[in-house]
């Protein structure tokens, strides 16, 4: 049975109440992590899953591979989870990644990058880049040609995917052919001075608030000069030539909506192949909702069309 999550007046009031009772993320980020993990309860998938580690300068980076019962292609999705660079793990995203594998018929490799504030910028993006480098250059921990790796992420993970694509172009070690960015963070200012209207219109009443975004970013980027790095805020880059074929999906009621769409438009101006879609009545993080939700079903339809093109 398919259902649409309609934002009626009662639900809107409930969302507003919950949003305004949010915890102080900068002070209680460990509590935020605990809540995030509870909201994304892991489960044992009905198909194959393996844990593996990639050695990065003496550090063992955990990754988790998900394989569908029936693979439609040898293409691999390299997935970077969300959580504001502070919360989220491969454990809390097990259910989501298992669903991606099932719904796309592709293997999914999820990366457990190091999180802030213990490991601030650029640890997360460097971890994700090195995971991609292993796949593109060495086919580890699984066999996949360079043309068969798709970068994908949601929220902060989408920002990391975009940053890895930028890094790849800058460093010239490998080329990313496709990327899927779900409601990405792409800019470096989410205060009232932000040039994006959705920060103010959606920034107080829909669970993810503009204040929470700022708190996450303050924990992640601890040096002011790093705020102007395109590997943190891809939208500020003025060197977007040769970026991957890109699918960007935004959520109507998300504070990050406008900057995600602006990134798509800027990529187009630099001659890149980009498709941008906005999911109506969708909240930030909706991709983790029930597979029966109309917004989630629409999202998978767009993803599968993009992958098969």
PDB file of C-alpha atoms in Angstrom, residues 40-196:
ATOM      1  CA  UNK A  40      17.913   4.358  12.376  1.00  0.00           C
ATOM      2  CA  UNK A  41      17.698   0.980  14.054  1.00  0.00           C
ATOM      3  CA  UNK A  42      19.805  -1.544  12.207  1.00  0.00           C
ATOM      4  CA  UNK A  43      18.392  -4.841  11.062  1.00  0.00           C
ATOM      5  CA  UNK A  44      19.766  -8.022   9.577  1.00  0.00           C
ATOM      6  CA  UNK A  45      19.275  -7.810   5.820  1.00  0.00           C
ATOM      7  CA  UNK A  46      17.837 -10.758   3.927  1.00  0.00           C
ATOM      8  CA  UNK A  47      20.780 -10.856   1.595  1.00  0.00           C
ATOM      9  CA  UNK A  48      24.559 -10.793   1.701  1.00  0.00           C
ATOM     10  CA  UNK A  49      26.509  -8.213   3.671  1.00  0.00           C
ATOM     11  CA  UNK A  50      30.243  -8.103   4.398  1.00  0.00           C
ATOM     12  CA  UNK A  51      32.440  -5.884   6.571  1.00  0.00           C
ATOM     13  CA  UNK A  52      35.860  -4.899   5.315  1.00  0.00           C
ATOM     14  CA  UNK A  53      38.597  -2.377   6.146  1.00  0.00           C
ATOM     15  CA  UNK A  54      40.678  -0.131   3.916  1.00  0.00           C
ATOM     16  CA  UNK A  55      44.110   0.886   5.188  1.00  0.00           C
ATOM     17  CA  UNK A  56      44.655   4.662   5.036  1.00  0.00           C
ATOM     18  CA  UNK A  57      47.983   5.929   6.362  1.00  0.00           C
ATOM     19  CA  UNK A  58      47.950   3.463   9.230  1.00  0.00           C
ATOM     20  CA  UNK A  59      44.212   3.805   9.884  1.00  0.00           C
ATOM     21  CA  UNK A  60      41.745   1.002   9.158  1.00  0.00           C
ATOM     22  CA  UNK A  61      38.703   2.610   7.523  1.00  0.00           C
ATOM     23  CA  UNK A  62      35.604   0.414   7.995  1.00  0.00           C
ATOM     24  CA  UNK A  63      33.401  -0.188   4.968  1.00  0.00           C
ATOM     25  CA  UNK A  64      30.354  -2.420   4.537  1.00  0.00           C
ATOM     26  CA  UNK A  65      29.321  -4.118   1.321  1.00  0.00           C
ATOM     27  CA  UNK A  66      25.697  -4.912   0.512  1.00  0.00           C
ATOM     28  CA  UNK A  67      24.754  -7.222  -2.343  1.00  0.00           C
ATOM     29  CA  UNK A  68      21.193  -7.693  -3.638  1.00  0.00           C
ATOM     30  CA  UNK A  69      19.765 -11.148  -4.233  1.00  0.00           C
ATOM     31  CA  UNK A  70      19.727 -10.436  -7.951  1.00  0.00           C
ATOM     32  CA  UNK A  71      22.363  -8.099  -9.353  1.00  0.00           C
ATOM     33  CA  UNK A  72      21.207  -6.174 -12.403  1.00  0.00           C
ATOM     34  CA  UNK A  73      24.691  -4.910 -13.249  1.00  0.00           C
ATOM     35  CA  UNK A  74      28.313  -4.935 -12.085  1.00  0.00           C
ATOM     36  CA  UNK A  75      27.966  -1.234 -11.273  1.00  0.00           C
ATOM     37  CA  UNK A  76      28.803  -0.343  -7.658  1.00  0.00           C
ATOM     38  CA  UNK A  77      27.361   2.506  -5.569  1.00  0.00           C
ATOM     39  CA  UNK A  78      29.915   4.024  -3.188  1.00  0.00           C
ATOM     40  CA  UNK A  79      27.745   5.520  -0.438  1.00  0.00           C
ATOM     41  CA  UNK A  80      28.601   8.247   2.087  1.00  0.00           C
ATOM     42  CA  UNK A  81      26.102   8.563   4.940  1.00  0.00           C
ATOM     43  CA  UNK A  82      24.606  11.738   6.345  1.00  0.00           C
ATOM     44  CA  UNK A  83      24.508  13.005   9.916  1.00  0.00           C
ATOM     45  CA  UNK A  84      26.067  16.454   9.718  1.00  0.00           C
ATOM     46  CA  UNK A  85      29.613  15.024   9.669  1.00  0.00           C
ATOM     47  CA  UNK A  86      28.994  14.359  13.394  1.00  0.00           C
ATOM     48  CA  UNK A  87      26.338  11.636  13.670  1.00  0.00           C
ATOM     49  CA  UNK A  88      25.568   8.614  11.534  1.00  0.00           C
ATOM     50  CA  UNK A  89      27.556   5.406  11.020  1.00  0.00           C
ATOM     51  CA  UNK A  90      27.519   2.422   8.695  1.00  0.00           C
ATOM     52  CA  UNK A  91      25.492   0.700  11.436  1.00  0.00           C
ATOM     53  CA  UNK A  92      22.793   3.366  11.564  1.00  0.00           C
ATOM     54  CA  UNK A  93      22.665   3.335   7.752  1.00  0.00           C
ATOM     55  CA  UNK A  94      22.547  -0.441   7.346  1.00  0.00           C
ATOM     56  CA  UNK A  95      18.811  -0.442   6.631  1.00  0.00           C
ATOM     57  CA  UNK A  96      19.075   2.407   4.136  1.00  0.00           C
ATOM     58  CA  UNK A  97      21.994   0.860   2.248  1.00  0.00           C
ATOM     59  CA  UNK A  98      20.294  -2.535   2.174  1.00  0.00           C
ATOM     60  CA  UNK A  99      17.250  -0.867   0.619  1.00  0.00           C
ATOM     61  CA  UNK A 100      19.426   0.907  -1.960  1.00  0.00           C
ATOM     62  CA  UNK A 101      20.981  -2.410  -2.981  1.00  0.00           C
ATOM     63  CA  UNK A 102      17.578  -4.057  -3.224  1.00  0.00           C
ATOM     64  CA  UNK A 103      15.841  -1.239  -5.092  1.00  0.00           C
ATOM     65  CA  UNK A 104      18.638  -0.547  -7.573  1.00  0.00           C
ATOM     66  CA  UNK A 105      19.924  -4.102  -8.076  1.00  0.00           C
ATOM     67  CA  UNK A 106      23.460  -2.867  -7.418  1.00  0.00           C
ATOM     68  CA  UNK A 107      26.133  -3.570  -4.872  1.00  0.00           C
ATOM     69  CA  UNK A 108      26.509  -0.788  -2.317  1.00  0.00           C
ATOM     70  CA  UNK A 109      29.719  -0.021  -0.448  1.00  0.00           C
ATOM     71  CA  UNK A 110      29.076   2.155   2.618  1.00  0.00           C
ATOM     72  CA  UNK A 111      31.975   4.119   4.138  1.00  0.00           C
ATOM     73  CA  UNK A 112      32.333   4.703   7.894  1.00  0.00           C
ATOM     74  CA  UNK A 113      34.390   7.893   7.618  1.00  0.00           C
ATOM     75  CA  UNK A 114      35.772   9.562  10.742  1.00  0.00           C
ATOM     76  CA  UNK A 115      33.441  12.086  12.351  1.00  0.00           C
ATOM     77  CA  UNK A 116      33.758  15.503  13.943  1.00  0.00           C
ATOM     78  CA  UNK A 117      34.487  16.996  16.388  1.00  0.00           C
ATOM     79  CA  UNK A 118      37.086  14.355  17.263  1.00  0.00           C
ATOM     80  CA  UNK A 119      38.182  14.329  13.619  1.00  0.00           C
ATOM     81  CA  UNK A 120      37.361  17.710  12.048  1.00  0.00           C
ATOM     82  CA  UNK A 121      37.607  18.764   8.416  1.00  0.00           C
ATOM     83  CA  UNK A 122      39.220  17.441   6.246  1.00  0.00           C
ATOM     84  CA  UNK A 123      39.268  13.950   7.827  1.00  0.00           C
ATOM     85  CA  UNK A 124      35.832  12.906   6.544  1.00  0.00           C
ATOM     86  CA  UNK A 125      36.371  14.011   2.953  1.00  0.00           C
ATOM     87  CA  UNK A 126      39.880  12.544   2.835  1.00  0.00           C
ATOM     88  CA  UNK A 127      38.551   9.211   4.145  1.00  0.00           C
ATOM     89  CA  UNK A 128      35.857   9.199   1.478  1.00  0.00           C
ATOM     90  CA  UNK A 129      38.350  10.152  -1.229  1.00  0.00           C
ATOM     91  CA  UNK A 130      40.689   7.329  -0.239  1.00  0.00           C
ATOM     92  CA  UNK A 131      37.813   4.832  -0.280  1.00  0.00           C
ATOM     93  CA  UNK A 132      36.941   5.998  -3.797  1.00  0.00           C
ATOM     94  CA  UNK A 133      40.600   5.837  -4.802  1.00  0.00           C
ATOM     95  CA  UNK A 134      40.777   2.194  -3.738  1.00  0.00           C
ATOM     96  CA  UNK A 135      37.807   1.354  -5.934  1.00  0.00           C
ATOM     97  CA  UNK A 136      38.900   3.352  -8.956  1.00  0.00           C
ATOM     98  CA  UNK A 137      42.586   2.454  -8.941  1.00  0.00           C
ATOM     99  CA  UNK A 138      42.870  -0.911  -7.264  1.00  0.00           C
ATOM    100  CA  UNK A 139      39.414  -2.529  -7.471  1.00  0.00           C
ATOM    101  CA  UNK A 140      39.464  -3.110  -3.713  1.00  0.00           C
ATOM    102  CA  UNK A 141      37.645  -4.462  -1.749  1.00  0.00           C
ATOM    103  CA  UNK A 142      35.697  -5.686  -4.802  1.00  0.00           C
ATOM    104  CA  UNK A 143      36.149  -5.852  -8.530  1.00  0.00           C
ATOM    105  CA  UNK A 144      34.654  -2.950 -10.436  1.00  0.00           C
ATOM    106  CA  UNK A 145      35.886  -1.030 -13.467  1.00  0.00           C
ATOM    107  CA  UNK A 146      36.341   2.708 -13.230  1.00  0.00           C
ATOM    108  CA  UNK A 147      33.224   3.307 -15.319  1.00  0.00           C
ATOM    109  CA  UNK A 148      31.115   1.209 -12.938  1.00  0.00           C
ATOM    110  CA  UNK A 149      31.483   3.238  -9.730  1.00  0.00           C
ATOM    111  CA  UNK A 150      28.743   5.713  -8.799  1.00  0.00           C
ATOM    112  CA  UNK A 151      29.203   8.128  -5.890  1.00  0.00           C
ATOM    113  CA  UNK A 152      26.131   8.668  -3.737  1.00  0.00           C
ATOM    114  CA  UNK A 153      25.332  10.355  -0.433  1.00  0.00           C
ATOM    115  CA  UNK A 154      22.604  12.060   1.515  1.00  0.00           C
ATOM    116  CA  UNK A 155      22.853  15.421   3.298  1.00  0.00           C
ATOM    117  CA  UNK A 156      26.420  15.787   4.644  1.00  0.00           C
ATOM    118  CA  UNK A 157      27.213  12.559   2.785  1.00  0.00           C
ATOM    119  CA  UNK A 158      26.043  14.174  -0.456  1.00  0.00           C
ATOM    120  CA  UNK A 159      28.358  17.097   0.272  1.00  0.00           C
ATOM    121  CA  UNK A 160      31.181  14.588   0.723  1.00  0.00           C
ATOM    122  CA  UNK A 161      30.313  12.890  -2.577  1.00  0.00           C
ATOM    123  CA  UNK A 162      30.437  16.239  -4.389  1.00  0.00           C
ATOM    124  CA  UNK A 163      33.726  17.078  -2.669  1.00  0.00           C
ATOM    125  CA  UNK A 164      35.268  13.748  -3.681  1.00  0.00           C
ATOM    126  CA  UNK A 165      34.308  14.455  -7.291  1.00  0.00           C
ATOM    127  CA  UNK A 166      35.984  17.868  -7.037  1.00  0.00           C
ATOM    128  CA  UNK A 167      39.080  16.327  -5.445  1.00  0.00           C
ATOM    129  CA  UNK A 168      39.256  13.704  -8.168  1.00  0.00           C
ATOM    130  CA  UNK A 169      39.200  16.396 -10.857  1.00  0.00           C
ATOM    131  CA  UNK A 170      41.810  18.477  -9.030  1.00  0.00           C
ATOM    132  CA  UNK A 171      44.211  15.633  -8.233  1.00  0.00           C
ATOM    133  CA  UNK A 172      43.806  13.801 -11.520  1.00  0.00           C
ATOM    134  CA  UNK A 173      44.152  10.291 -10.092  1.00  0.00           C
ATOM    135  CA  UNK A 174      40.780   9.066 -11.332  1.00  0.00           C
ATOM    136  CA  UNK A 175      37.590  10.390 -12.916  1.00  0.00           C
ATOM    137  CA  UNK A 176      34.118  10.015 -11.452  1.00  0.00           C
ATOM    138  CA  UNK A 177      31.492   9.302 -14.110  1.00  0.00           C
ATOM    139  CA  UNK A 178      28.265   9.576 -12.074  1.00  0.00           C
ATOM    140  CA  UNK A 179      27.121  10.996  -8.747  1.00  0.00           C
ATOM    141  CA  UNK A 180      23.797  11.062  -6.907  1.00  0.00           C
ATOM    142  CA  UNK A 181      23.338  13.844  -4.346  1.00  0.00           C
ATOM    143  CA  UNK A 182      20.320  13.649  -2.028  1.00  0.00           C
ATOM    144  CA  UNK A 183      19.432  16.981  -0.381  1.00  0.00           C
ATOM    145  CA  UNK A 184      23.117  18.041  -0.234  1.00  0.00           C
ATOM    146  CA  UNK A 185      24.746  20.704   1.905  1.00  0.00           C
ATOM    147  CA  UNK A 186      26.734  22.808  -0.565  1.00  0.00           C
ATOM    148  CA  UNK A 187      27.208  26.263   1.018  1.00  0.00           C
ATOM    149  CA  UNK A 188      29.110  27.712   3.974  1.00  0.00           C
ATOM    150  CA  UNK A 189      26.594  30.137   5.525  1.00  0.00           C
ATOM    151  CA  UNK A 190      23.304  29.033   7.072  1.00  0.00           C
ATOM    152  CA  UNK A 191      22.665  32.092   9.207  1.00  0.00           C
ATOM    153  CA  UNK A 192      20.093  34.802   8.515  1.00  0.00           C
ATOM    154  CA  UNK A 193      22.647  36.260   6.093  1.00  0.00           C
ATOM    155  CA  UNK A 194      22.334  33.247   3.809  1.00  0.00           C
ATOM    156  CA  UNK A 195      21.366  34.163   0.239  1.00  0.00           C
ATOM    157  CA  UNK A 196      19.052  31.152   0.094  1.00  0.00           C
TER     158      UNK A 196
END
